[in-house]
Amino acid sequence: MITLDFANAMKECIGEEGLSEEELRGYSERALSALKELAGRRQPETAFLDLPDQDTGGIKETARRIRDGSGAFILLGIGGSALGPRAILEALSPFHNLRKRPRVFIYDNVDPSTLSTILSIAELERSFVNVITKSGSTAETAASFMILYKEMERLLGRDATGRFIATTDPEKGNLREIVRRHGMESLAIPPGVVGRYSVLSPVGLLLAEVIGVDSDELLRGAREARQRCMTEEPWTNPALMLSVLLYIMGTEKGRTIDVLIPYADGLRRLSEWFCQLWAESLGKLGTGFTPYPSVGTTDQHSQLQLWMEGPQDKVIVFLRVDDYGRDLEIPRVFTEMEGISYLSGHTLSELMKAEEESTELALARAGRPNITVGIPAIDAYHLGGLFIFFEIATALTGFLLGVDPFNQPGVEEGKNLTYGMMGKAGFEQKRVEVEAARRRKGGWRI
Ligand code: PA5
């Protein structure tokens, strides 16, 4: 079960910088109305709440075929179409390519050097490509898909199509049209599910099954977490409480930076997934909070100084794991060296947890609010729970802020200018604007 420990956000534990119980209770009504807004399901984009109930039969069938006949599984997508699958891969199958087959490459950029490297090492004739784009029109994904398709066609001729699985909208978009015209295999992202809320759709579940993770277990964890996170009682609902805490800290206390620091290497990518969710969902209409992806203990030696003594503008959200599944004892060597021999006989997980707890306490003593999300273990069940927990908390925070947590109007202008520069019909004026901007910039380069 996911736990939320917020003592170190309260006055009792950290003094003046904390919140009082009265202050927190003062938000109960608003918290409840945000929850009702989500539960009322007026926006179609709340469809992510239904994902835990889906049937995974088709996904499992496709995954079986890929597992049996594949050298590599290449996933093409960007944003919500890549960050979720990557979080699953790194959490549930660390060092995957060194230990297991098929090898997995998740490509979410248009850097020619990376894609060329993947092309040269992936044994393309034996590979499957999962191209993921909800809209079907994302330039980065389209470009890498077109390159992979041409390359596979060169190697396999007409059989190339059978090596692609398109994960996209069930009806709309260029990729769906290609599926129709070329008879490509496809999986559907339900219409209301937007990219950054799609990890528990075929976007993340196909990858999960391909690497041997039971997608039903991810969904079971999500179902149970959903039940708690939709409870109409802030004091027993961890997602609602997290949302209210970060909302008050951000809007009333000037703490607009939210650091997520899991104490587990396997959850580093979950941090990145969360950052997209938090940033793209909340950053609009002049409001929003800045997420920062971190990992413990590593960042104690990189960021902690700033968090302890820098500006009072952050909330640190720890993500604690009780059981790492494996452990290592620190042996009795160099016993004459007092400076390090105290470690002997302890385990690495003991050291990890001691560092995590000490960092929480050190921050608290310095009057720096921090909150701890806990999970018993990193497995499919708890990862599924974390996904929906953070999704619900994000949507609720959006409602508290009065923004639409499901759109991203701010990314359109950059896309349109790129279309203009790349010659897309209808965007000719944008090219003219880019050229004018280049001329204006001319005098300011040294
Ligand atoms: O959350 C979102 O909707 C976006 O970040 C998308 O995931 C991202 O832009 C990729 O979009 P698409 O899946 O349509 O290619």
Short mmCIF file of C-alpha atoms and ligand atoms in Angstrom, two decimals:
data_model
loop_
_atom_site.label_atom_id
_atom_site.label_comp_id
_atom_site.label_asym_id
_atom_site.label_seq_id
_atom_site.Cartn_x
_atom_site.Cartn_y
_atom_site.Cartn_z
CA MET A 1 0.00 0.00 0.00
CA ILE A 2 1.19 3.52 -0.79
CA THR A 3 1.73 5.62 2.32
CA LEU A 4 2.05 9.38 2.68
CA ASP A 5 3.97 10.82 5.60
CA PHE A 6 3.58 14.59 5.74
CA ALA A 7 4.70 15.33 9.30
CA ASN A 8 7.69 17.25 7.96
CA ALA A 9 5.38 19.64 6.15
CA MET A 10 3.72 20.62 9.43
CA LYS A 11 4.60 23.33 11.96
CA GLU A 12 4.94 20.77 14.78
CA CYS A 13 7.94 19.20 13.07
CA ILE A 14 9.61 22.00 11.12
CA GLY A 15 8.47 25.20 12.80
CA GLU A 16 7.35 28.39 11.10
CA GLU A 17 7.86 27.18 7.53
CA GLY A 18 5.35 24.37 8.09
CA LEU A 19 1.57 24.30 7.84
CA SER A 20 -0.77 24.22 10.79
CA GLU A 21 -3.51 21.62 11.01
CA GLU A 22 -6.03 24.44 10.99
CA GLU A 23 -4.55 25.84 7.80
CA LEU A 24 -4.74 22.45 6.15
CA ARG A 25 -8.29 21.82 7.30
CA GLY A 26 -9.23 25.20 5.90
CA TYR A 27 -8.74 23.70 2.45
CA SER A 28 -10.99 20.66 3.02
CA GLU A 29 -13.89 22.09 1.08
CA ARG A 30 -11.79 23.09 -1.92
CA ALA A 31 -10.04 19.73 -1.84
CA LEU A 32 -13.34 17.96 -1.86
CA SER A 33 -14.68 20.00 -4.73
CA ALA A 34 -11.53 19.21 -6.77
CA LEU A 35 -12.10 15.54 -6.07
CA LYS A 36 -15.75 15.82 -7.06
CA GLU A 37 -14.71 17.54 -10.27
CA LEU A 38 -12.48 14.59 -11.13
CA ALA A 39 -14.99 11.97 -9.96
CA GLY A 40 -17.78 13.75 -11.87
CA ARG A 41 -15.92 12.86 -15.08
CA ARG A 42 -17.20 15.84 -17.06
CA GLN A 43 -14.02 15.99 -19.15
CA PRO A 44 -13.45 13.06 -21.54
CA GLU A 45 -9.74 13.21 -20.61
CA THR A 46 -10.55 11.69 -17.24
CA ALA A 47 -10.70 8.37 -19.14
CA PHE A 48 -7.31 7.48 -17.63
CA LEU A 49 -9.29 6.49 -14.54
CA ASP A 50 -10.84 3.61 -16.49
CA LEU A 51 -7.54 2.13 -17.67
CA PRO A 52 -7.12 -0.18 -14.65
CA ASP A 53 -10.29 -2.02 -15.73
CA GLN A 54 -9.22 -2.82 -19.29
CA ASP A 55 -8.87 -6.29 -20.77
CA THR A 56 -5.23 -7.09 -21.56
CA GLY A 57 -5.88 -10.18 -23.74
CA GLY A 58 -4.96 -8.51 -27.05
CA ILE A 59 -1.84 -6.89 -25.62
CA LYS A 60 -0.63 -10.21 -24.21
CA GLU A 61 -1.19 -11.92 -27.56
CA THR A 62 0.85 -9.30 -29.44
CA ALA A 63 3.59 -9.39 -26.81
CA ARG A 64 3.88 -13.18 -27.05
CA ARG A 65 4.53 -12.94 -30.79
CA ILE A 66 7.17 -10.25 -30.23
CA ARG A 67 8.90 -12.20 -27.46
CA ASP A 68 9.06 -15.36 -29.55
CA GLY A 69 10.44 -13.89 -32.73
CA SER A 70 12.39 -10.82 -31.91
CA GLY A 71 15.99 -9.71 -31.76
CA ALA A 72 15.07 -6.27 -30.49
CA PHE A 73 11.95 -4.40 -29.53
CA ILE A 74 12.26 -0.80 -30.68
CA LEU A 75 9.80 1.67 -29.24
CA LEU A 76 9.39 5.01 -31.01
CA GLY A 77 7.49 7.78 -29.23
CA ILE A 78 8.05 10.99 -27.31
CA GLY A 79 6.68 12.68 -24.17
CA GLY A 80 3.91 10.59 -22.66
CA SER A 81 4.42 8.00 -25.38
CA ALA A 82 7.92 7.13 -24.14
CA LEU A 83 8.45 8.25 -20.54
CA GLY A 84 5.96 5.78 -19.05
CA PRO A 85 7.32 2.73 -20.90
CA ARG A 86 10.85 3.76 -19.90
CA ALA A 87 9.81 4.07 -16.24
CA ILE A 88 8.40 0.52 -16.39
CA LEU A 89 11.52 -0.85 -18.09
CA GLU A 90 13.99 0.66 -15.64
CA ALA A 91 11.96 -0.14 -12.52
CA LEU A 92 11.00 -3.70 -13.33
CA SER A 93 13.81 -4.94 -15.57
CA PRO A 94 16.99 -3.04 -14.71
CA PHE A 95 20.00 -3.60 -16.99
CA HIS A 96 17.50 -5.33 -19.27
CA ASN A 97 19.62 -5.46 -22.41
CA LEU A 98 22.53 -7.05 -20.58
CA ARG A 99 20.38 -9.78 -19.10
CA LYS A 100 17.42 -10.52 -21.33
CA ARG A 101 15.97 -10.81 -24.82
CA PRO A 102 14.48 -9.18 -26.74
CA ARG A 103 16.71 -6.19 -26.25
CA VAL A 104 14.71 -2.98 -25.83
CA PHE A 105 15.47 0.42 -27.35
CA ILE A 106 13.21 3.33 -26.47
CA TYR A 107 13.91 6.17 -28.85
CA ASP A 108 12.34 9.53 -28.01
CA ASN A 109 14.29 12.08 -29.96
CA VAL A 110 15.52 12.97 -33.43
CA ASP A 111 19.23 12.99 -32.69
CA PRO A 112 20.66 11.33 -35.81
CA SER A 113 23.61 9.93 -33.95
CA THR A 114 21.49 7.93 -31.49
CA LEU A 115 19.12 6.56 -34.10
CA SER A 116 22.04 5.58 -36.35
CA THR A 117 23.57 3.68 -33.45
CA ILE A 118 20.32 1.85 -32.77
CA LEU A 119 20.00 0.97 -36.45
CA SER A 120 23.50 -0.45 -36.46
CA ILE A 121 23.13 -2.68 -33.40
CA ALA A 122 19.49 -3.78 -33.36
CA GLU A 123 19.48 -6.73 -35.84
CA LEU A 124 16.63 -5.10 -37.69
CA GLU A 125 15.60 -8.20 -39.70
CA ARG A 126 14.60 -9.87 -36.44
CA SER A 127 13.21 -6.81 -34.68
CA PHE A 128 9.75 -5.47 -33.94
CA VAL A 129 8.99 -1.76 -33.87
CA ASN A 130 6.28 -0.27 -31.70
CA VAL A 131 5.47 3.20 -32.96
CA ILE A 132 3.46 5.13 -30.38
CA THR A 133 1.71 8.40 -31.05
CA LYS A 134 -1.73 9.28 -29.80
CA SER A 135 -2.19 12.17 -32.22
CA GLY A 136 -0.45 10.39 -35.09
CA SER A 137 1.14 13.65 -36.14
CA THR A 138 4.12 14.20 -33.84
CA ALA A 139 7.04 15.17 -36.08
CA GLU A 140 9.76 13.45 -34.05
CA THR A 141 7.94 10.12 -33.93
CA ALA A 142 6.85 10.35 -37.56
CA ALA A 143 10.43 11.01 -38.69
CA SER A 144 11.99 8.08 -36.84
CA PHE A 145 9.10 5.81 -37.91
CA MET A 146 9.62 6.74 -41.56
CA ILE A 147 13.34 5.97 -41.29
CA LEU A 148 12.73 2.62 -39.58
CA TYR A 149 10.00 1.70 -42.05
CA LYS A 150 12.18 2.37 -45.08
CA GLU A 151 15.08 0.48 -43.55
CA MET A 152 12.95 -2.54 -42.64
CA GLU A 153 11.39 -2.49 -46.11
CA ARG A 154 14.86 -2.57 -47.63
CA LEU A 155 15.73 -5.61 -45.52
CA LEU A 156 12.43 -7.51 -45.49
CA GLY A 157 10.48 -6.24 -48.49
CA ARG A 158 6.71 -6.60 -48.11
CA ASP A 159 7.13 -8.47 -44.81
CA ALA A 160 8.31 -5.28 -43.17
CA THR A 161 4.77 -4.17 -42.29
CA GLY A 162 4.33 -7.26 -40.13
CA ARG A 163 7.19 -6.08 -37.94
CA PHE A 164 5.41 -2.87 -36.88
CA ILE A 165 2.81 -2.38 -34.19
CA ALA A 166 1.13 1.02 -34.16
CA THR A 167 -0.22 2.27 -30.83
CA THR A 168 -2.48 5.20 -31.55
CA ASP A 169 -5.98 6.67 -31.46
CA PRO A 170 -8.63 4.09 -32.47
CA GLU A 171 -10.10 6.33 -35.18
CA LYS A 172 -8.12 9.46 -35.95
CA GLY A 173 -4.70 10.56 -37.13
CA ASN A 174 -2.05 9.77 -39.73
CA LEU A 175 -0.83 6.62 -38.02
CA ARG A 176 -4.34 5.19 -37.86
CA GLU A 177 -4.69 5.95 -41.57
CA ILE A 178 -1.42 4.08 -42.29
CA VAL A 179 -2.75 1.14 -40.25
CA ARG A 180 -5.88 1.11 -42.42
CA ARG A 181 -4.07 1.45 -45.73
CA HIS A 182 -1.23 -0.96 -45.04
CA GLY A 183 -2.92 -3.49 -42.78
CA MET A 184 -0.46 -2.81 -39.97
CA GLU A 185 -1.12 -4.36 -36.58
CA SER A 186 -2.36 -1.85 -34.04
CA LEU A 187 -3.36 -1.25 -30.46
CA ALA A 188 -5.72 1.52 -29.44
CA ILE A 189 -5.17 4.29 -26.92
CA PRO A 190 -8.70 5.08 -25.70
CA PRO A 191 -9.89 8.42 -27.15
CA GLY A 192 -10.01 10.37 -23.88
CA VAL A 193 -6.59 9.28 -22.64
CA VAL A 194 -3.96 11.96 -23.26
CA GLY A 195 -0.25 11.18 -23.64
CA ARG A 196 1.09 11.85 -20.16
CA TYR A 197 -1.79 9.93 -18.54
CA SER A 198 -1.43 6.94 -20.91
CA VAL A 199 1.19 4.73 -19.26
CA LEU A 200 -1.43 2.21 -18.12
CA SER A 201 -2.87 1.92 -21.65
CA PRO A 202 -1.23 -0.23 -24.37
CA VAL A 203 1.45 2.52 -24.41
CA GLY A 204 3.08 1.03 -21.32
CA LEU A 205 1.44 -2.38 -21.12
CA LEU A 206 2.81 -3.82 -24.38
CA LEU A 207 6.37 -3.02 -23.33
CA ALA A 208 5.62 -4.48 -19.89
CA GLU A 209 4.46 -7.77 -21.37
CA VAL A 210 7.37 -7.91 -23.83
CA ILE A 211 9.87 -7.68 -20.97
CA GLY A 212 8.00 -10.33 -18.98
CA VAL A 213 6.04 -8.12 -16.59
CA ASP A 214 2.44 -9.12 -15.93
CA SER A 215 0.39 -6.14 -17.07
CA ASP A 216 -2.57 -7.37 -15.01
CA GLU A 217 -0.49 -6.89 -11.90
CA LEU A 218 0.23 -3.25 -12.86
CA LEU A 219 -3.50 -2.77 -13.33
CA ARG A 220 -4.41 -4.54 -10.09
CA GLY A 221 -2.11 -2.17 -8.20
CA ALA A 222 -3.62 0.79 -10.02
CA ARG A 223 -7.17 -0.36 -9.27
CA GLU A 224 -6.50 -0.60 -5.56
CA ALA A 225 -4.64 2.70 -5.42
CA ARG A 226 -7.44 4.33 -7.43
CA GLN A 227 -9.94 3.28 -4.83
CA ARG A 228 -8.01 5.02 -2.02
CA CYS A 229 -7.11 8.03 -4.14
CA MET A 230 -10.72 8.73 -5.08
CA THR A 231 -11.99 8.60 -1.48
CA GLU A 232 -13.86 11.77 -0.56
CA GLU A 233 -11.88 12.36 2.61
CA PRO A 234 -8.62 14.30 2.43
CA TRP A 235 -7.28 12.74 5.65
CA THR A 236 -7.40 9.19 4.27
CA ASN A 237 -6.80 9.95 0.60
CA PRO A 238 -3.02 10.14 -0.09
CA ALA A 239 -3.33 11.67 -3.58
CA LEU A 240 -5.70 14.38 -2.40
CA MET A 241 -3.51 15.17 0.61
CA LEU A 242 -0.35 15.38 -1.52
CA SER A 243 -2.15 17.62 -3.95
CA VAL A 244 -3.44 19.97 -1.22
CA LEU A 245 -0.04 20.13 0.50
CA LEU A 246 1.84 20.99 -2.69
CA TYR A 247 -0.88 23.40 -3.74
CA ILE A 248 -0.76 25.36 -0.46
CA MET A 249 3.03 25.31 -0.38
CA GLY A 250 3.15 26.54 -3.98
CA THR A 251 0.49 29.21 -3.88
CA GLU A 252 0.69 30.47 -0.28
CA LYS A 253 4.28 29.83 0.78
CA GLY A 254 6.20 30.57 -2.40
CA ARG A 255 7.38 26.95 -2.72
CA THR A 256 6.88 26.51 -6.44
CA ILE A 257 9.58 23.89 -7.01
CA ASP A 258 8.71 20.27 -6.29
CA VAL A 259 11.58 17.82 -6.13
CA LEU A 260 10.79 14.12 -6.46
CA ILE A 261 13.60 12.04 -4.99
CA PRO A 262 13.13 8.28 -5.01
CA TYR A 263 15.68 6.35 -2.98
CA ALA A 264 16.08 3.65 -5.63
CA ASP A 265 17.97 3.64 -8.92
CA GLY A 266 15.06 1.77 -10.51
CA LEU A 267 12.73 4.71 -9.90
CA ARG A 268 14.94 7.38 -11.48
CA ARG A 269 12.89 7.21 -14.68
CA LEU A 270 9.64 7.34 -12.72
CA SER A 271 10.86 10.71 -11.50
CA GLU A 272 11.26 11.85 -15.10
CA TRP A 273 7.82 10.52 -15.98
CA PHE A 274 6.34 12.44 -13.04
CA CYS A 275 8.12 15.63 -14.08
CA GLN A 276 6.47 15.64 -17.49
CA LEU A 277 3.09 14.94 -15.91
CA TRP A 278 3.45 17.74 -13.33
CA ALA A 279 5.00 20.31 -15.69
CA GLU A 280 2.77 19.86 -18.72
CA SER A 281 -0.42 19.47 -16.72
CA LEU A 282 -0.01 22.45 -14.39
CA GLY A 283 2.18 24.99 -16.16
CA LYS A 284 -0.33 27.27 -17.85
CA LEU A 285 -2.24 30.54 -17.46
CA GLY A 286 0.73 32.01 -15.61
CA THR A 287 0.63 29.40 -12.86
CA GLY A 288 2.10 25.94 -12.22
CA PHE A 289 4.93 24.38 -10.25
CA THR A 290 8.38 23.39 -11.46
CA PRO A 291 9.21 19.71 -10.96
CA TYR A 292 12.77 18.53 -10.51
CA PRO A 293 13.72 14.88 -11.07
CA SER A 294 16.19 13.52 -8.60
CA VAL A 295 17.48 10.29 -7.09
CA GLY A 296 18.80 9.40 -3.64
CA THR A 297 21.38 8.99 -2.36
CA THR A 298 23.16 10.26 -5.47
CA ASP A 299 21.76 13.80 -5.39
CA GLN A 300 22.66 14.27 -1.73
CA HIS A 301 26.11 14.89 -3.18
CA SER A 302 24.84 17.20 -5.88
CA GLN A 303 21.67 19.08 -4.92
CA LEU A 304 21.20 18.76 -1.17
CA GLN A 305 23.31 21.79 -0.24
CA LEU A 306 20.95 23.96 -2.29
CA TRP A 307 17.87 22.39 -0.73
CA MET A 308 19.25 22.86 2.80
CA GLU A 309 20.52 26.42 2.58
CA GLY A 310 19.36 27.85 -0.72
CA PRO A 311 16.16 29.81 -1.36
CA GLN A 312 13.05 28.71 0.52
CA ASP A 313 11.22 27.82 -2.70
CA LYS A 314 11.04 24.00 -2.68
CA VAL A 315 9.19 21.04 -1.29
CA ILE A 316 11.15 17.81 -1.32
CA VAL A 317 9.05 14.70 -1.96
CA PHE A 318 10.91 11.57 -0.92
CA LEU A 319 9.94 8.21 -2.38
CA ARG A 320 10.90 5.50 0.05
CA VAL A 321 11.10 1.76 -0.69
CA ASP A 322 10.86 -0.67 2.25
CA ASP A 323 12.23 -3.79 0.64
CA TYR A 324 14.73 -3.70 -2.23
CA GLY A 325 14.21 -7.40 -2.93
CA ARG A 326 17.94 -8.05 -2.71
CA ASP A 327 20.59 -6.84 -0.36
CA LEU A 328 24.35 -6.84 0.15
CA GLU A 329 26.20 -6.95 3.41
CA ILE A 330 29.17 -4.64 3.80
CA PRO A 331 32.00 -7.02 4.70
CA ARG A 332 34.51 -6.85 7.53
CA VAL A 333 37.56 -5.61 5.69
CA PHE A 334 40.00 -2.84 6.62
CA THR A 335 38.92 -3.40 10.25
CA GLU A 336 41.78 -1.25 11.51
CA MET A 337 40.39 1.80 9.68
CA GLU A 338 37.89 3.37 12.09
CA GLY A 339 36.84 5.91 9.50
CA ILE A 340 35.11 3.23 7.38
CA SER A 341 34.99 0.05 9.49
CA TYR A 342 31.79 1.22 11.25
CA LEU A 343 30.01 0.27 8.01
CA SER A 344 30.99 -3.40 8.31
CA GLY A 345 28.16 -5.76 9.16
CA HIS A 346 25.48 -3.37 7.96
CA THR A 347 23.70 -3.86 4.66
CA LEU A 348 23.42 -1.47 1.72
CA SER A 349 19.66 -1.19 2.24
CA GLU A 350 20.28 -0.19 5.87
CA LEU A 351 22.66 2.51 4.68
CA MET A 352 20.22 3.67 2.00
CA LYS A 353 17.35 3.96 4.50
CA ALA A 354 19.53 5.61 7.15
CA GLU A 355 20.61 8.22 4.60
CA GLU A 356 17.07 8.81 3.49
CA GLU A 357 15.73 9.26 7.01
CA SER A 358 18.67 11.44 8.00
CA THR A 359 18.16 13.68 4.98
CA GLU A 360 14.46 14.06 5.81
CA LEU A 361 15.37 15.02 9.36
CA ALA A 362 18.19 17.36 8.38
CA LEU A 363 15.84 19.19 6.02
CA ALA A 364 13.13 19.32 8.68
CA ARG A 365 15.57 20.79 11.22
CA ALA A 366 16.54 23.43 8.70
CA GLY A 367 12.84 24.32 8.35
CA ARG A 368 12.63 22.81 4.87
CA PRO A 369 9.28 21.09 4.23
CA ASN A 370 9.42 17.53 2.99
CA ILE A 371 6.92 14.78 2.39
CA THR A 372 7.51 11.04 2.05
CA VAL A 373 5.64 8.70 -0.24
CA GLY A 374 6.35 5.08 0.73
CA ILE A 375 5.95 1.77 -1.08
CA PRO A 376 6.73 -1.68 0.31
CA ALA A 377 8.64 -2.87 -2.80
CA ILE A 378 9.38 -2.07 -6.44
CA ASP A 379 7.13 -4.50 -8.27
CA ALA A 380 4.41 -4.29 -10.91
CA TYR A 381 1.65 -3.99 -8.33
CA HIS A 382 3.17 -1.01 -6.54
CA LEU A 383 4.41 0.67 -9.72
CA GLY A 384 0.86 0.51 -11.13
CA GLY A 385 -0.33 2.09 -7.89
CA LEU A 386 2.26 4.87 -8.06
CA PHE A 387 1.31 5.73 -11.63
CA ILE A 388 -2.33 6.32 -10.85
CA PHE A 389 -1.55 7.94 -7.49
CA PHE A 390 0.58 10.62 -9.17
CA GLU A 391 -1.89 10.99 -12.07
CA ILE A 392 -4.80 11.60 -9.71
CA ALA A 393 -2.73 13.96 -7.55
CA THR A 394 -1.75 15.93 -10.66
CA ALA A 395 -5.28 16.20 -12.02
CA LEU A 396 -6.53 17.32 -8.60
CA THR A 397 -3.79 19.95 -8.33
CA GLY A 398 -4.80 21.23 -11.76
CA PHE A 399 -8.38 21.63 -10.57
CA LEU A 400 -7.20 23.41 -7.43
CA LEU A 401 -5.13 25.79 -9.56
CA GLY A 402 -8.07 26.36 -11.89
CA VAL A 403 -6.25 25.08 -14.99
CA ASP A 404 -7.10 22.28 -17.39
CA PRO A 405 -4.63 19.53 -16.39
CA PHE A 406 -5.16 17.66 -19.66
CA ASN A 407 -4.18 20.15 -22.37
CA GLN A 408 -0.84 21.67 -23.41
CA PRO A 409 -1.62 24.74 -25.54
CA GLY A 410 1.82 26.20 -24.84
CA VAL A 411 3.65 23.66 -26.99
CA GLU A 412 1.74 24.49 -30.17
CA GLU A 413 3.62 27.62 -31.22
CA GLY A 414 7.00 25.88 -31.31
CA LYS A 415 5.47 23.00 -33.27
CA ASN A 416 3.92 25.35 -35.81
CA LEU A 417 7.20 27.21 -36.37
CA THR A 418 8.94 23.86 -36.91
CA TYR A 419 6.25 22.84 -39.41
CA GLY A 420 6.93 26.08 -41.27
CA MET A 421 10.67 25.45 -41.36
CA MET A 422 10.19 21.86 -42.52
CA GLY A 423 7.80 22.89 -45.30
CA LYS A 424 4.46 21.54 -44.05
CA ALA A 425 1.59 22.84 -46.16
CA GLY A 426 -0.44 25.53 -44.45
CA PHE A 427 2.48 26.79 -42.34
CA GLU A 428 4.28 28.94 -44.96
CA GLN A 429 3.75 32.11 -42.92
CA LYS A 430 5.53 30.52 -39.96
CA ARG A 431 8.63 30.07 -42.08
CA VAL A 432 8.55 33.76 -42.96
CA GLU A 433 8.30 34.58 -39.24
CA VAL A 434 11.31 32.37 -38.41
CA GLU A 435 13.39 34.03 -41.11
CA ALA A 436 12.45 37.50 -39.84
CA ALA A 437 13.42 36.45 -36.30
CA ARG A 438 16.78 35.19 -37.56
CA ARG A 439 17.46 38.57 -39.13
CA ARG A 440 16.58 40.36 -35.89
CA LYS A 441 18.96 38.13 -33.96
CA GLY A 442 21.84 38.88 -36.35
CA GLY A 443 23.25 41.87 -34.46
CA TRP A 444 23.37 40.15 -31.10
CA ARG A 445 25.88 37.37 -31.72
CA ILE A 446 29.52 37.52 -30.63
O1 PA5 B 1 0.94 14.52 -22.69
C1 PA5 B 1 0.88 14.72 -23.88
O2 PA5 B 1 -0.19 14.68 -24.50
C2 PA5 B 1 2.13 14.98 -24.70
O3 PA5 B 1 3.25 15.11 -23.93
C3 PA5 B 1 2.34 13.84 -25.68
O4 PA5 B 1 2.54 12.64 -24.99
C4 PA5 B 1 3.51 14.09 -26.62
O5 PA5 B 1 3.44 15.36 -27.18
C5 PA5 B 1 3.51 13.06 -27.74
O6 PA5 B 1 2.28 13.09 -28.39
P1 PA5 B 1 1.78 11.92 -29.30
O7 PA5 B 1 1.58 10.71 -28.46
O8 PA5 B 1 0.52 12.41 -29.89
O9 PA5 B 1 2.84 11.68 -30.32
#
